[in-house]
Coordinates of C-alpha atoms in Angstrom, one line a residue:
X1 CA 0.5 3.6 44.7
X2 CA 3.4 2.1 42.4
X3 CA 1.9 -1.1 43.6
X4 CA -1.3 -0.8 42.3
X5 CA -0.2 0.5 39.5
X6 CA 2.4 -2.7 38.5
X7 CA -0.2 -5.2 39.6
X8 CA -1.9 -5.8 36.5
X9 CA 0.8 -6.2 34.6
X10 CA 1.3 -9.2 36.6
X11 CA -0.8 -11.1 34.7
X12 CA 0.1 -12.4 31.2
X13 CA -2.7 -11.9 29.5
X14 CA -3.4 -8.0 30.5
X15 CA 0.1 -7.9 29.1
X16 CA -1.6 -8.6 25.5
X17 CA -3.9 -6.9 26.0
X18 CA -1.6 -4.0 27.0
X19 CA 0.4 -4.6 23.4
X20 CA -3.1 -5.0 21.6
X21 CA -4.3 -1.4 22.9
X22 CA -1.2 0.3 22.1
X23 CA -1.1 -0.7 18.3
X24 CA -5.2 0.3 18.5
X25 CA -3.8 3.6 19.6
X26 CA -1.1 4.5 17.1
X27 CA -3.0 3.1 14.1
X28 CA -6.1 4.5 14.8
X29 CA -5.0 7.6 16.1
X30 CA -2.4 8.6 13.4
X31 CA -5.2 7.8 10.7
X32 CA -7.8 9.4 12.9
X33 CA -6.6 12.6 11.9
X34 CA -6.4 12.3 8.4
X35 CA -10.1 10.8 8.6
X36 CA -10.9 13.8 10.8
X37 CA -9.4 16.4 8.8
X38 CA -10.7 15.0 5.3
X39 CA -14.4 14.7 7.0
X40 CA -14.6 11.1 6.6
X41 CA -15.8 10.1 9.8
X42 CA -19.3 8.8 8.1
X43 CA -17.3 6.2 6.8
X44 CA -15.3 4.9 9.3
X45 CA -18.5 4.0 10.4
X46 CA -19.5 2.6 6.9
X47 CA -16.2 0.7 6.4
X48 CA -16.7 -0.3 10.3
X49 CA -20.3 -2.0 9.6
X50 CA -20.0 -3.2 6.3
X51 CA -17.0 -5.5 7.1
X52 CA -19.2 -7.0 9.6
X53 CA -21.1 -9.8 7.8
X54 CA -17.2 -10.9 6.3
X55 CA -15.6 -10.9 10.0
X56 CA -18.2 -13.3 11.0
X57 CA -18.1 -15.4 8.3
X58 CA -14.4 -15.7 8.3
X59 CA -14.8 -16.9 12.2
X60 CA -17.4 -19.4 11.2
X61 CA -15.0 -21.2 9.1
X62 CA -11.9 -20.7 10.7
X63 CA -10.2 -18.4 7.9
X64 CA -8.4 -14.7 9.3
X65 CA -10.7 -12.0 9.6
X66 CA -8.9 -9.6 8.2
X67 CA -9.4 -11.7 4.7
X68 CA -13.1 -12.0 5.9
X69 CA -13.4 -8.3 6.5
X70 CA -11.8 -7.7 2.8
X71 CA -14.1 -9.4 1.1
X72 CA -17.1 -8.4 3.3
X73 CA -16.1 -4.4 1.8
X74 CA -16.1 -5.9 -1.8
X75 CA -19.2 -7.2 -1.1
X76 CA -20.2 -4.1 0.4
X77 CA -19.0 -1.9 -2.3
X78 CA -20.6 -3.6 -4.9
X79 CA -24.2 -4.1 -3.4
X80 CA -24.0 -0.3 -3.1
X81 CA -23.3 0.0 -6.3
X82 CA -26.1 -2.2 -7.6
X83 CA -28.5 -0.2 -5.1
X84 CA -27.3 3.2 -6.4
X85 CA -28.4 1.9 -10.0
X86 CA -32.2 1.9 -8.6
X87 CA -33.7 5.7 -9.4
X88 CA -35.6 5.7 -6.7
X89 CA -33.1 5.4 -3.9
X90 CA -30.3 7.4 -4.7
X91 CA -26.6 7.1 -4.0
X92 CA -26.6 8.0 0.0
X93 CA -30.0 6.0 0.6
X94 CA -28.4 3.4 -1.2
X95 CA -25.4 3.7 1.0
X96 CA -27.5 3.8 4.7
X97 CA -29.5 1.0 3.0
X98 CA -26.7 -1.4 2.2
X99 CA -24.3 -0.5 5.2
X100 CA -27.6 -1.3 8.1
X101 CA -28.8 -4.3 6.1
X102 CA -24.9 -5.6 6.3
X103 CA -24.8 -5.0 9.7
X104 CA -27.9 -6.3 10.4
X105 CA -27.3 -9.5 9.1
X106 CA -24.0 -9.8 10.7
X107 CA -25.7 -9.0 13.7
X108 CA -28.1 -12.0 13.2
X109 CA -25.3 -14.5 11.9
X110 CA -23.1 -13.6 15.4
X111 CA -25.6 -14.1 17.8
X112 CA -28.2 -16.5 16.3
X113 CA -28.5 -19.9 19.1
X114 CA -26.7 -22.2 16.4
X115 CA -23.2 -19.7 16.8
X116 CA -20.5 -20.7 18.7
X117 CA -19.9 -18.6 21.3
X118 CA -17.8 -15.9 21.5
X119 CA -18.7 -14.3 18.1
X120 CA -20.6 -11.3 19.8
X121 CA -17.0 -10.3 20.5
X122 CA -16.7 -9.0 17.1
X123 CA -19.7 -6.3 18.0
X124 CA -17.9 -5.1 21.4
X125 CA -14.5 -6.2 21.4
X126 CA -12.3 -8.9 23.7
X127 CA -9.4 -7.2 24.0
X128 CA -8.6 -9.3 26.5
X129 CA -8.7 -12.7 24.6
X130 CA -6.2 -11.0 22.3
X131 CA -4.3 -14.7 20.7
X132 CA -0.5 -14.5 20.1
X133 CA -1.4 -14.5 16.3
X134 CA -4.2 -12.1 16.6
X135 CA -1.8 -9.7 18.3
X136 CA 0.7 -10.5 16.0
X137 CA -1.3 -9.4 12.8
X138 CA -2.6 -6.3 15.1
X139 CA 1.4 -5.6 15.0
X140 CA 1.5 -6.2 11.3
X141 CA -1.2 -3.7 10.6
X142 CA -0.7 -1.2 12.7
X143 CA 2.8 -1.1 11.1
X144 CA 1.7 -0.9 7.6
X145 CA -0.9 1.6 8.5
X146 CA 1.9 4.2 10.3
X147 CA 4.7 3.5 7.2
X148 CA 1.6 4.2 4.9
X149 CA 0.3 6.9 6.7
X150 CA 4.2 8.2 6.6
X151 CA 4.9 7.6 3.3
X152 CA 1.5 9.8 2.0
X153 CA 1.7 12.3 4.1
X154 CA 2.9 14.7 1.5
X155 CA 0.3 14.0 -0.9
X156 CA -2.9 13.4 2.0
X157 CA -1.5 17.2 3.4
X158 CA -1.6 18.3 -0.3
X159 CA -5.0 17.5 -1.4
X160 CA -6.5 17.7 1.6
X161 CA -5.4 21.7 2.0
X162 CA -4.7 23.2 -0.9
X163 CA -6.1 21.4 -3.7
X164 CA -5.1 23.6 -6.8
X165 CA -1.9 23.1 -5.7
X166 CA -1.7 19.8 -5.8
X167 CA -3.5 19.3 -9.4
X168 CA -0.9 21.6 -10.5
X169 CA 1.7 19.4 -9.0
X170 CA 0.3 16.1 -11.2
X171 CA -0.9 15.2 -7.5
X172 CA -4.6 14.1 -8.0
X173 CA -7.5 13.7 -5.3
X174 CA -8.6 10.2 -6.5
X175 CA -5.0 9.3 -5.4
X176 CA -5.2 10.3 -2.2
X177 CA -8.9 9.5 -1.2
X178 CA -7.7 5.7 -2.3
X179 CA -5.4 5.8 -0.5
X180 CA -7.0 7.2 2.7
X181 CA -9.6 4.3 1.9
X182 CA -7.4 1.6 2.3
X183 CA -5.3 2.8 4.8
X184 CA -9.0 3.8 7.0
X185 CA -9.6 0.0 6.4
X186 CA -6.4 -1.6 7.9
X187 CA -6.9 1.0 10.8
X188 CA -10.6 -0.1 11.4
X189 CA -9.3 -4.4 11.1
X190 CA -7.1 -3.6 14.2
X191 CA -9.3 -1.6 16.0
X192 CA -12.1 -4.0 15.5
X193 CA -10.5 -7.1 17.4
X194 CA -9.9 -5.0 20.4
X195 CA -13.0 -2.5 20.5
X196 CA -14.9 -4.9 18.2
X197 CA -17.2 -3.6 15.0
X198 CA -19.7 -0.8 17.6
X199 CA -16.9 1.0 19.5
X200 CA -14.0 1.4 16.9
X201 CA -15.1 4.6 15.7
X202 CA -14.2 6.1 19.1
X203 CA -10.5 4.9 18.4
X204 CA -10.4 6.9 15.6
X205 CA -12.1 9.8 16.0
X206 CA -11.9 10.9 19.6
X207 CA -8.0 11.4 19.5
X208 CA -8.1 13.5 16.6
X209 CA -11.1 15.4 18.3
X210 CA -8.9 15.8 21.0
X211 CA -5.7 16.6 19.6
X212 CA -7.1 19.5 16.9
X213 CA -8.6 21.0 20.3
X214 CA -5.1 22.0 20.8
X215 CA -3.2 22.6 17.7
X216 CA -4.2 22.9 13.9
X217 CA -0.9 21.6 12.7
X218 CA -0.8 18.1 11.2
X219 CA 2.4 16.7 12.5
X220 CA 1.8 17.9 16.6
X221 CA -2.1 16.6 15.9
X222 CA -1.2 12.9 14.9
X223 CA 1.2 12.7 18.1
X224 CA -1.2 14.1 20.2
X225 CA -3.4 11.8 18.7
X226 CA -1.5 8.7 18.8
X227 CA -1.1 9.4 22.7
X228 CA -4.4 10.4 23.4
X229 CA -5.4 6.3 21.8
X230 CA -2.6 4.7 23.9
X231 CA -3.3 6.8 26.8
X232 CA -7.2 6.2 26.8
X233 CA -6.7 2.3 26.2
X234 CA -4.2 1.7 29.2
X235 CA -6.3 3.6 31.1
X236 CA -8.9 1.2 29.9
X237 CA -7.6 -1.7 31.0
X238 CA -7.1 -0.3 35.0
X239 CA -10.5 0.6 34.4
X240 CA -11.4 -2.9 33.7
X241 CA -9.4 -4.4 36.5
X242 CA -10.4 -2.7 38.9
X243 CA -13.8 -2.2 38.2
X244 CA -14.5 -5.6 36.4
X245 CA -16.1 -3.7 33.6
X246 CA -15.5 -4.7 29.9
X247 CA -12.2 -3.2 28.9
X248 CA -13.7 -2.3 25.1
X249 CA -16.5 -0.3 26.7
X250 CA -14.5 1.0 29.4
X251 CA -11.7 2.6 26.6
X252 CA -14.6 3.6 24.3
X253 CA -16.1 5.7 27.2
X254 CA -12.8 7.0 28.2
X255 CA -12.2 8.1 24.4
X256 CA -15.9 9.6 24.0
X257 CA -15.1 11.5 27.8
X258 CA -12.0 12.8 26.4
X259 CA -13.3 14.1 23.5
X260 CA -16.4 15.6 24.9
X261 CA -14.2 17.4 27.3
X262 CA -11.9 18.5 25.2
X263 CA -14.7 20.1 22.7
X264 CA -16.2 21.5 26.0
X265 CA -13.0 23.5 27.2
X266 CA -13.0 24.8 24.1
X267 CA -16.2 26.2 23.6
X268 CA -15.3 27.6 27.4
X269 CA -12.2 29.2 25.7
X270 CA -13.9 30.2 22.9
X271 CA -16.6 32.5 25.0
X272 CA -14.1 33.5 27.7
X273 CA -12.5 35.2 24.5

């Protein structure tokens, strides 16, 4: 049993892979929370799809991603603004409108025959061709997206639970949403080069979904949380190993399982009481 459990880890580049999933974990399942408990999981998905065309891009011509992915949301942000101008779609049909259209076209510049391979990656994930740099700026992230996440915790608990409060504190909402906003995009950068730009939703909101199953308290949630990521992403990788499936789909499924069961033993809680 300990056998089979050690042999992976034999292997140099499950160990990676093995770092790459557990800063996944923490940064998406701290901010998870906060994106749970503010109801912003519609865009984590946004953010998620309209980086897209800029990740590929950046590949393309050899530049980071995570500058691709930057500019790929300015881009994003200002084509919706340009399509909420038109009367006849309307802010959220401008928003659906921009955010397929991006991904889309990201779509058709990562797997069109003149790509070089490996771009489709950036749809589902590699997290086991994790690169020492790659996992080194996964490190970076995941860092400045827990000391952030640390260091706003007073005001994101404020606004986020008693409003009037805060205003009368000076603390103001924009504040915090902005701040939520760029933090949610450093989250979703290292989530997407190990679950890629489809599956890193499940990072960050199936650990939350989990964890609030169990307590309603912020500081117990985002531990929960955070283990609930690492957890589901080792568990990934034996997955993968063993049953030579691909390791992003194999911890996406075991996020989406764990949150599905979760919500179902509560709803068996809830009826037994």
């Amino acid at each position: 049993m300990l056998d089979a459990l050690l042999e992976p880890w034999h292997e140099p580049i499950l160990r990676e892979a093995l770092l790459e999933v557990v800063f996944v974990g923490l940064a998406c399942g701290a901010l998870g929370v906060w994106v749970v408990l503010y109801g912003r999981a519609y865009s984590a998905e946004s953010l998620s799809h309209a980086m897209f065309p800029g990740l590929v891009v950046a590949a393309l011509i050899g530049v980071p991603v995570v500058l691709g992915g930057a500019v790929g949301l300015v881009v994003a942000a200002l084509a919706i603004a340009a399509a909420g101008r038109v009367r006849t779609l309307g802010a959220d049909n401008a928003v659906a409108v921009v955010i397929t259209s991006l991904l889309g076209l990201g779509t058709l510049l990562a797997l069109s025959a003149d790509s070089p391979p490996g771009l489709g990656a950036l749809l589902f994930g590699d997290v086991l061709a994790t690169s020492p740099s790659g996992l080194l700026l996964a490190g970076g992230l995941a860092a400045l997206v827990l000391a952030g996440s640390w260091v706003a915790y007073p005001r994101l608990l404020a606004v986020g639970f008693d409003p009037g409060s805060a205003r009368a504190l000076g603390l103001r909402a924009y504040s915090a949403e902005a701040t939520l906003a760029v933090l949610l995009t450093l989250a979703v950068l290292v989530g997407v080069q190990a679950l890629g730009n489809l599956l890193v939703v499940a990072a960050l909101i199936a650990p939350a979904v989990v964890a609030g199953t169990f307590t309603r308290r912020v500081p117990p949630m985002i531990v929960a949380a955070c283990a609930v990521g690492v957890a589901c992403g080792v568990g990934g990788l034996y997955l993968s190993y063993y049953a030579g499936v691909a390791a992003g789909a194999a911890i996406a499924g075991l996020l989406v399982s764990a949150a599905a069961t979760a919500a179902g033993l509560k709803q068996i809680h809830t009826v037994a009481v």
